[in-house]
PDB file of C-alpha atoms and ligand atoms in Angstrom:
ATOM      1  CA  MET A   1      -0.026  -0.153   0.125  1.00  0.00           C
ATOM      2  CA  ILE A   2       1.578   3.390  -0.954  1.00  0.00           C
ATOM      3  CA  GLU A   3       1.449   5.834   1.798  1.00  0.00           C
ATOM      4  CA  LEU A   4       2.146   9.534   2.263  1.00  0.00           C
ATOM      5  CA  ALA A   5       3.952  10.859   5.170  1.00  0.00           C
ATOM      6  CA  PRO A   6       4.232  14.776   5.322  1.00  0.00           C
ATOM      7  CA  SER A   7       7.182  15.571   7.661  1.00  0.00           C
ATOM      8  CA  ILE A   8       6.357  18.326   9.742  1.00  0.00           C
ATOM      9  CA  LEU A   9       9.372  19.969   9.860  1.00  0.00           C
ATOM     10  CA  SER A  10       8.370  22.295   6.718  1.00  0.00           C
ATOM     11  CA  ALA A  11       5.333  23.280   8.487  1.00  0.00           C
ATOM     12  CA  ASP A  12       4.690  26.392  10.155  1.00  0.00           C
ATOM     13  CA  PHE A  13       4.958  25.697  13.481  1.00  0.00           C
ATOM     14  CA  ALA A  14       2.925  28.544  14.833  1.00  0.00           C
ATOM     15  CA  ARG A  15       0.164  26.814  13.245  1.00  0.00           C
ATOM     16  CA  LEU A  16       1.315  22.842  13.645  1.00  0.00           C
ATOM     17  CA  ALA A  17      -1.929  21.389  14.192  1.00  0.00           C
ATOM     18  CA  GLU A  18      -3.910  23.370  11.638  1.00  0.00           C
ATOM     19  CA  GLU A  19      -0.741  22.266   8.993  1.00  0.00           C
ATOM     20  CA  VAL A  20      -0.921  18.944   9.912  1.00  0.00           C
ATOM     21  CA  GLN A  21      -5.053  18.669   9.897  1.00  0.00           C
ATOM     22  CA  ALA A  22      -4.693  20.001   6.254  1.00  0.00           C
ATOM     23  CA  ALA A  23      -2.401  17.700   5.135  1.00  0.00           C
ATOM     24  CA  LEU A  24      -4.281  14.720   6.482  1.00  0.00           C
ATOM     25  CA  ALA A  25      -7.293  15.786   5.082  1.00  0.00           C
ATOM     26  CA  GLY A  26      -5.415  15.515   1.627  1.00  0.00           C
ATOM     27  CA  GLY A  27      -5.239  11.715   2.333  1.00  0.00           C
ATOM     28  CA  ALA A  28      -1.937  11.693   4.693  1.00  0.00           C
ATOM     29  CA  THR A  29      -1.864   8.110   6.339  1.00  0.00           C
ATOM     30  CA  LEU A  30       1.100   8.881   8.462  1.00  0.00           C
ATOM     31  CA  LEU A  31       2.894  12.020   9.882  1.00  0.00           C
ATOM     32  CA  HIS A  32       6.408  12.172   9.835  1.00  0.00           C
ATOM     33  CA  VAL A  33       8.324  13.710  12.977  1.00  0.00           C
ATOM     34  CA  ASP A  34      11.827  14.504  11.939  1.00  0.00           C
ATOM     35  CA  VAL A  35      13.570  14.539  15.743  1.00  0.00           C
ATOM     36  CA  MET A  36      17.383  16.436  15.382  1.00  0.00           C
ATOM     37  CA  ASP A  37      19.651  17.021  18.769  1.00  0.00           C
ATOM     38  CA  GLY A  38      22.456  19.195  16.956  1.00  0.00           C
ATOM     39  CA  HIS A  39      24.716  16.369  17.123  1.00  0.00           C
ATOM     40  CA  PHE A  40      24.176  13.474  15.180  1.00  0.00           C
ATOM     41  CA  VAL A  41      22.800  16.323  12.291  1.00  0.00           C
ATOM     42  CA  PRO A  42      23.589  19.986  12.642  1.00  0.00           C
ATOM     43  CA  ASN A  43      20.226  20.993  12.975  1.00  0.00           C
ATOM     44  CA  ILE A  44      17.986  20.901  16.105  1.00  0.00           C
ATOM     45  CA  THR A  45      14.032  20.309  15.843  1.00  0.00           C
ATOM     46  CA  ILE A  46      11.583  18.960  18.342  1.00  0.00           C
ATOM     47  CA  GLY A  47      11.342  15.950  21.467  1.00  0.00           C
ATOM     48  CA  PRO A  48       8.482  14.226  23.062  1.00  0.00           C
ATOM     49  CA  PRO A  49       6.507  17.376  24.301  1.00  0.00           C
ATOM     50  CA  VAL A  50       5.471  18.514  20.733  1.00  0.00           C
ATOM     51  CA  VAL A  51       4.543  14.642  19.883  1.00  0.00           C
ATOM     52  CA  GLN A  52       2.438  14.709  23.185  1.00  0.00           C
ATOM     53  CA  SER A  53       0.722  17.840  21.790  1.00  0.00           C
ATOM     54  CA  LEU A  54       0.171  16.555  18.633  1.00  0.00           C
ATOM     55  CA  ARG A  55      -1.532  13.298  19.595  1.00  0.00           C
ATOM     56  CA  ARG A  56      -4.501  15.468  20.405  1.00  0.00           C
ATOM     57  CA  VAL A  57      -4.501  16.128  17.270  1.00  0.00           C
ATOM     58  CA  THR A  58      -5.257  13.392  14.871  1.00  0.00           C
ATOM     59  CA  ASP A  59      -5.137   9.182  15.267  1.00  0.00           C
ATOM     60  CA  VAL A  60      -3.189   8.756  12.726  1.00  0.00           C
ATOM     61  CA  PRO A  61       0.833   6.725  12.918  1.00  0.00           C
ATOM     62  CA  PHE A  62       3.538   9.243  14.062  1.00  0.00           C
ATOM     63  CA  ASP A  63       6.315   7.991  12.162  1.00  0.00           C
ATOM     64  CA  VAL A  64       8.917   9.006  14.761  1.00  0.00           C
ATOM     65  CA  HIS A  65      12.668   9.278  12.869  1.00  0.00           C
ATOM     66  CA  LEU A  66      15.377   9.770  15.437  1.00  0.00           C
ATOM     67  CA  MET A  67      18.281  11.750  14.023  1.00  0.00           C
ATOM     68  CA  ILE A  68      19.845  11.693  17.774  1.00  0.00           C
ATOM     69  CA  GLU A  69      22.835  10.470  19.680  1.00  0.00           C
ATOM     70  CA  ASN A  70      22.071   7.534  21.942  1.00  0.00           C
ATOM     71  CA  PRO A  71      18.582   6.756  20.740  1.00  0.00           C
ATOM     72  CA  ASP A  72      18.402   4.182  22.864  1.00  0.00           C
ATOM     73  CA  GLU A  73      17.911   6.564  25.871  1.00  0.00           C
ATOM     74  CA  TYR A  74      15.305   8.089  24.091  1.00  0.00           C
ATOM     75  CA  ILE A  75      12.572   5.195  23.101  1.00  0.00           C
ATOM     76  CA  SER A  76      10.817   5.378  26.323  1.00  0.00           C
ATOM     77  CA  ALA A  77      10.123   9.449  26.309  1.00  0.00           C
ATOM     78  CA  PHE A  78       8.669   8.821  22.424  1.00  0.00           C
ATOM     79  CA  ALA A  79       6.727   5.741  23.294  1.00  0.00           C
ATOM     80  CA  ASP A  80       5.334   7.520  26.439  1.00  0.00           C
ATOM     81  CA  ALA A  81       4.156  10.699  24.206  1.00  0.00           C
ATOM     82  CA  GLY A  82       2.663   8.816  21.311  1.00  0.00           C
ATOM     83  CA  ALA A  83       4.981   7.363  19.091  1.00  0.00           C
ATOM     84  CA  ASP A  84       3.532   4.389  17.050  1.00  0.00           C
ATOM     85  CA  TRP A  85       6.727   3.994  14.693  1.00  0.00           C
ATOM     86  CA  ILE A  86      10.322   4.889  15.928  1.00  0.00           C
ATOM     87  CA  SER A  87      13.136   4.591  13.273  1.00  0.00           C
ATOM     88  CA  VAL A  88      16.594   4.888  14.336  1.00  0.00           C
ATOM     89  CA  HIS A  89      19.612   5.694  12.318  1.00  0.00           C
ATOM     90  CA  GLN A  90      22.357   2.483  12.069  1.00  0.00           C
ATOM     91  CA  GLU A  91      25.193   5.098  12.233  1.00  0.00           C
ATOM     92  CA  ALA A  92      23.967   6.691  15.531  1.00  0.00           C
ATOM     93  CA  TYR A  93      24.774   3.436  18.065  1.00  0.00           C
ATOM     94  CA  ILE A  94      26.708   0.744  18.299  1.00  0.00           C
ATOM     95  CA  HIS A  95      24.228  -1.059  19.837  1.00  0.00           C
ATOM     96  CA  LEU A  96      21.853  -1.239  17.046  1.00  0.00           C
ATOM     97  CA  HIS A  97      20.209  -4.688  17.449  1.00  0.00           C
ATOM     98  CA  ARG A  98      19.369  -3.894  21.514  1.00  0.00           C
ATOM     99  CA  THR A  99      17.989  -0.075  20.317  1.00  0.00           C
ATOM    100  CA  LEU A 100      15.422  -2.048  17.721  1.00  0.00           C
ATOM    101  CA  GLU A 101      14.551  -5.074  20.228  1.00  0.00           C
ATOM    102  CA  HIS A 102      13.931  -1.958  22.668  1.00  0.00           C
ATOM    103  CA  ILE A 103      11.391   0.189  20.131  1.00  0.00           C
ATOM    104  CA  ALA A 104       9.720  -3.608  19.605  1.00  0.00           C
ATOM    105  CA  SER A 105       9.404  -3.993  23.286  1.00  0.00           C
ATOM    106  CA  ARG A 106       7.237  -1.074  23.627  1.00  0.00           C
ATOM    107  CA  GLY A 107       4.755  -2.475  20.988  1.00  0.00           C
ATOM    108  CA  LEU A 108       5.755  -0.016  18.367  1.00  0.00           C
ATOM    109  CA  LYS A 109       6.950  -0.270  14.911  1.00  0.00           C
ATOM    110  CA  ALA A 110      10.326  -0.127  14.921  1.00  0.00           C
ATOM    111  CA  GLY A 111      12.594   0.942  11.469  1.00  0.00           C
ATOM    112  CA  VAL A 112      16.581   1.183  10.637  1.00  0.00           C
ATOM    113  CA  VAL A 113      17.604   4.214   8.797  1.00  0.00           C
ATOM    114  CA  ILE A 114      20.409   4.455   6.486  1.00  0.00           C
ATOM    115  CA  ASN A 115      22.519   7.556   5.781  1.00  0.00           C
ATOM    116  CA  PRO A 116      23.098   8.073   1.631  1.00  0.00           C
ATOM    117  CA  ALA A 117      26.795   7.124   2.322  1.00  0.00           C
ATOM    118  CA  THR A 118      25.786   3.750   4.587  1.00  0.00           C
ATOM    119  CA  PRO A 119      25.137   0.332   2.250  1.00  0.00           C
ATOM    120  CA  VAL A 120      22.366  -1.414   2.294  1.00  0.00           C
ATOM    121  CA  GLU A 121      24.329  -4.357   2.988  1.00  0.00           C
ATOM    122  CA  THR A 122      25.430  -2.525   6.832  1.00  0.00           C
ATOM    123  CA  LEU A 123      21.491  -3.845   7.543  1.00  0.00           C
ATOM    124  CA  SER A 124      21.753  -7.766   6.949  1.00  0.00           C
ATOM    125  CA  GLU A 125      21.599  -8.622  10.404  1.00  0.00           C
ATOM    126  CA  VAL A 126      18.646  -6.497  11.210  1.00  0.00           C
ATOM    127  CA  LEU A 127      16.562  -6.823   8.105  1.00  0.00           C
ATOM    128  CA  ASP A 128      13.982  -9.637   9.543  1.00  0.00           C
ATOM    129  CA  MET A 129      13.554  -7.095  12.729  1.00  0.00           C
ATOM    130  CA  VAL A 130      12.089  -4.244  11.100  1.00  0.00           C
ATOM    131  CA  ASP A 131       8.769  -3.517  10.367  1.00  0.00           C
ATOM    132  CA  HIS A 132      10.580  -0.892   7.833  1.00  0.00           C
ATOM    133  CA  VAL A 133      13.825   0.316   6.156  1.00  0.00           C
ATOM    134  CA  LEU A 134      13.838   4.394   5.561  1.00  0.00           C
ATOM    135  CA  VAL A 135      16.152   5.035   2.865  1.00  0.00           C
ATOM    136  CA  MET A 136      17.674   8.551   3.532  1.00  0.00           C
ATOM    137  CA  SER A 137      17.542  10.548  -0.394  1.00  0.00           C
ATOM    138  CA  VAL A 138      19.525  13.284   1.086  1.00  0.00           C
ATOM    139  CA  ASN A 139      21.941  13.786   3.665  1.00  0.00           C
ATOM    140  CA  PRO A 140      19.536  14.576   7.444  1.00  0.00           C
ATOM    141  CA  GLY A 141      19.601  17.634   8.928  1.00  0.00           C
ATOM    142  CA  PHE A 142      17.462  19.836   6.768  1.00  0.00           C
ATOM    143  CA  GLY A 143      13.863  19.761   4.386  1.00  0.00           C
ATOM    144  CA  GLY A 144      13.917  21.314   1.005  1.00  0.00           C
ATOM    145  CA  GLN A 145      17.324  19.391   0.106  1.00  0.00           C
ATOM    146  CA  LYS A 146      18.148  17.796  -3.801  1.00  0.00           C
ATOM    147  CA  PHE A 147      16.948  14.378  -3.893  1.00  0.00           C
ATOM    148  CA  ILE A 148      19.897  11.606  -4.710  1.00  0.00           C
ATOM    149  CA  PRO A 149      19.219   9.441  -7.606  1.00  0.00           C
ATOM    150  CA  ALA A 150      21.970   6.953  -6.334  1.00  0.00           C
ATOM    151  CA  SER A 151      18.877   6.166  -3.561  1.00  0.00           C
ATOM    152  CA  LEU A 152      16.893   4.365  -5.903  1.00  0.00           C
ATOM    153  CA  GLU A 153      19.299   1.618  -6.270  1.00  0.00           C
ATOM    154  CA  LYS A 154      19.448   1.163  -2.861  1.00  0.00           C
ATOM    155  CA  VAL A 155      15.705   1.062  -3.122  1.00  0.00           C
ATOM    156  CA  ARG A 156      16.125  -1.778  -5.338  1.00  0.00           C
ATOM    157  CA  THR A 157      18.541  -3.664  -3.643  1.00  0.00           C
ATOM    158  CA  LEU A 158      16.482  -3.634  -0.661  1.00  0.00           C
ATOM    159  CA  ALA A 159      13.423  -4.949  -2.620  1.00  0.00           C
ATOM    160  CA  ASN A 160      15.799  -7.659  -4.068  1.00  0.00           C
ATOM    161  CA  ILE A 161      16.861  -8.643  -0.404  1.00  0.00           C
ATOM    162  CA  ARG A 162      13.207  -8.574   1.117  1.00  0.00           C
ATOM    163  CA  ASN A 163      12.070 -11.324  -2.304  1.00  0.00           C
ATOM    164  CA  ALA A 164      15.412 -13.422  -1.754  1.00  0.00           C
ATOM    165  CA  ARG A 165      15.079 -14.070   1.687  1.00  0.00           C
ATOM    166  CA  ASN A 166      11.094 -13.661   2.206  1.00  0.00           C
ATOM    167  CA  LEU A 167      11.120 -10.795   4.712  1.00  0.00           C
ATOM    168  CA  GLY A 168       8.037  -8.284   5.256  1.00  0.00           C
ATOM    169  CA  PHE A 169       9.705  -5.326   5.987  1.00  0.00           C
ATOM    170  CA  ARG A 170       8.547  -1.866   4.227  1.00  0.00           C
ATOM    171  CA  ILE A 171      10.340   0.429   2.168  1.00  0.00           C
ATOM    172  CA  GLU A 172      10.371   4.103   3.282  1.00  0.00           C
ATOM    173  CA  ILE A 173      12.323   6.979   1.354  1.00  0.00           C
ATOM    174  CA  ASP A 174      12.702  10.495   2.824  1.00  0.00           C
ATOM    175  CA  GLY A 175      14.222  13.753   1.608  1.00  0.00           C
ATOM    176  CA  GLY A 176      13.575  15.302  -1.810  1.00  0.00           C
ATOM    177  CA  ILE A 177      10.360  13.818  -2.723  1.00  0.00           C
ATOM    178  CA  GLY A 178       8.460  15.813  -4.519  1.00  0.00           C
ATOM    179  CA  PRO A 179       5.880  16.144  -8.035  1.00  0.00           C
ATOM    180  CA  GLU A 180       9.466  15.292 -10.326  1.00  0.00           C
ATOM    181  CA  THR A 181      11.259  12.522  -8.026  1.00  0.00           C
ATOM    182  CA  ILE A 182       7.908  10.416  -6.736  1.00  0.00           C
ATOM    183  CA  ALA A 183       7.220   8.453  -9.400  1.00  0.00           C
ATOM    184  CA  ASN A 184      10.653   7.094  -9.973  1.00  0.00           C
ATOM    185  CA  ALA A 185      10.877   6.087  -6.322  1.00  0.00           C
ATOM    186  CA  VAL A 186       7.413   4.224  -6.433  1.00  0.00           C
ATOM    187  CA  ARG A 187       8.661   2.718  -9.578  1.00  0.00           C
ATOM    188  CA  ALA A 188      11.713   1.576  -7.673  1.00  0.00           C
ATOM    189  CA  GLY A 189       9.999   0.269  -5.012  1.00  0.00           C
ATOM    190  CA  VAL A 190       9.186   2.287  -2.568  1.00  0.00           C
ATOM    191  CA  GLU A 191       5.646   2.182  -0.229  1.00  0.00           C
ATOM    192  CA  ILE A 192       6.145   5.153   2.400  1.00  0.00           C
ATOM    193  CA  LEU A 193       6.753   8.333   0.924  1.00  0.00           C
ATOM    194  CA  VAL A 194       8.092  11.035   3.361  1.00  0.00           C
ATOM    195  CA  ALA A 195       7.526  14.882   2.191  1.00  0.00           C
ATOM    196  CA  GLY A 196       7.802  17.747   3.731  1.00  0.00           C
ATOM    197  CA  ASN A 197       8.509  20.706   1.580  1.00  0.00           C
ATOM    198  CA  ALA A 198       6.874  19.345  -1.051  1.00  0.00           C
ATOM    199  CA  VAL A 199       4.026  19.570   1.396  1.00  0.00           C
ATOM    200  CA  PHE A 200       4.436  22.426   3.472  1.00  0.00           C
ATOM    201  CA  GLY A 201       6.721  24.209   1.280  1.00  0.00           C
ATOM    202  CA  HIS A 202       4.471  26.553  -0.707  1.00  0.00           C
ATOM    203  CA  GLY A 203       0.930  26.573  -1.243  1.00  0.00           C
ATOM    204  CA  ASP A 204      -1.904  24.560   0.247  1.00  0.00           C
ATOM    205  CA  PRO A 205      -0.714  21.296   2.092  1.00  0.00           C
ATOM    206  CA  HIS A 206      -4.099  19.399   1.876  1.00  0.00           C
ATOM    207  CA  ALA A 207      -4.100  20.027  -2.507  1.00  0.00           C
ATOM    208  CA  ASN A 208      -0.066  19.086  -2.316  1.00  0.00           C
ATOM    209  CA  VAL A 209      -0.872  15.852  -0.230  1.00  0.00           C
ATOM    210  CA  GLY A 210      -3.313  15.308  -3.592  1.00  0.00           C
ATOM    211  CA  GLN A 211      -0.965  15.707  -5.963  1.00  0.00           C
ATOM    212  CA  LEU A 212       1.774  13.782  -4.789  1.00  0.00           C
ATOM    213  CA  LEU A 213      -0.541  10.380  -4.059  1.00  0.00           C
ATOM    214  CA  LYS A 214      -2.350  10.913  -7.438  1.00  0.00           C
ATOM    215  CA  ALA A 215       1.252  10.908  -9.009  1.00  0.00           C
ATOM    216  CA  ALA A 216       2.366   7.748  -6.765  1.00  0.00           C
ATOM    217  CA  ARG A 217      -0.578   5.942  -7.231  1.00  0.00           C
ATOM    218  CA  GLU A 218      -0.367   6.859 -11.543  1.00  0.00           C
ATOM    219  CA  ALA A 219       3.177   5.135 -11.409  1.00  0.00           C
ATOM    220  CA  THR A 220       2.125   2.191  -9.671  1.00  0.00           C
ATOM    221  CA  LEU A 221      -0.411   1.950 -12.686  1.00  0.00           C
ATOM    222  CA  VAL A 222       2.399   2.101 -14.625  1.00  0.00           C
ATOM    223  CA  LYS A 223       4.830  -0.646 -12.926  1.00  0.00           C
ATOM    224  CA  VAL A 224       2.176  -2.914 -12.547  1.00  0.00           C
TER     225      VAL A 224
HETATM  226  C1  DX5 B 301      15.627  15.251   6.305  1.00  0.00           C
HETATM  227  C2  DX5 B 301      14.355  14.899   7.136  1.00  0.00           C
HETATM  228  C3  DX5 B 301      13.305  14.662   5.950  1.00  0.00           C
HETATM  229  C4  DX5 B 301      12.677  16.157   5.555  1.00  0.00           C
HETATM  230  C5  DX5 B 301      12.345  15.607   4.440  1.00  0.00           C
HETATM  231  O1  DX5 B 301      16.638  15.181   7.550  1.00  0.00           O
HETATM  232  O2  DX5 B 301      14.392  13.627   7.870  1.00  0.00           O
HETATM  233  O3  DX5 B 301      12.510  13.947   6.800  1.00  0.00           O
HETATM  234  O4  DX5 B 301      11.712  16.780   6.209  1.00  0.00           O
HETATM  235  O5  DX5 B 301      12.182  16.975   3.817  1.00  0.00           O
HETATM  236  P1  DX5 B 301      12.208  17.398   2.158  1.00  0.00           P
HETATM  237  O6  DX5 B 301      10.926  16.604   1.774  1.00  0.00           O
HETATM  238  O7  DX5 B 301      11.683  18.781   2.256  1.00  0.00           O
HETATM  239  O8  DX5 B 301      13.271  16.865   1.723  1.00  0.00           O
HETATM  240 ZN1   ZN B 302      13.014  12.443   8.167  1.00  0.00          ZN
END
């Protein structure tokens, strides 16, 4: 199932509830929450209190993308605040296996993320324990960056491995997704599309989500 996950990073934080509601009204079925600590990435965003406040605005699953050092220390706080999915970077912590187990032990969907320079092969030992794999198609830290086309090859590799090993994880992509890149991402095998700037950067989030989903679904039709 194709899903669009608006990233609130590009939303107007002073009108966050309103922006989120508009994006959801356009057909988004998930909300992508980018958490940055100023150490793992050169930017600082939001933490558990904002997740907790947003929980009162909608029931859709929150896809929390942790771009922080020592993510294991913050799993419980985000789980308590209302996260449904938590993704951690392969690069962020030595004990990735433990952290993924920790997320699952809280009853949440566990995801692993790889930066553009990190090979898919580094995930081989955890692919059977994740619900989703998030391929970064920009270097994390900021919204509105240019899509890195080589990410699509990583998506294809992941889809092949999933097939060969008969695994069930879903493939998500994050960074530079918009009207020009969304169809190729879907054709490569992406099911969950994160979009920040393309949803909240200009115009009406409701209409933007509708257009992006339409383009993604048309690409699915072309593939079959
Ligand atoms: C980047 C974040 C992304 C970002 C995507 O560090 O993880 O989720 O918000 O933004 P766009 O869609 O603008 O590239
Ligand atoms: Zn993200």
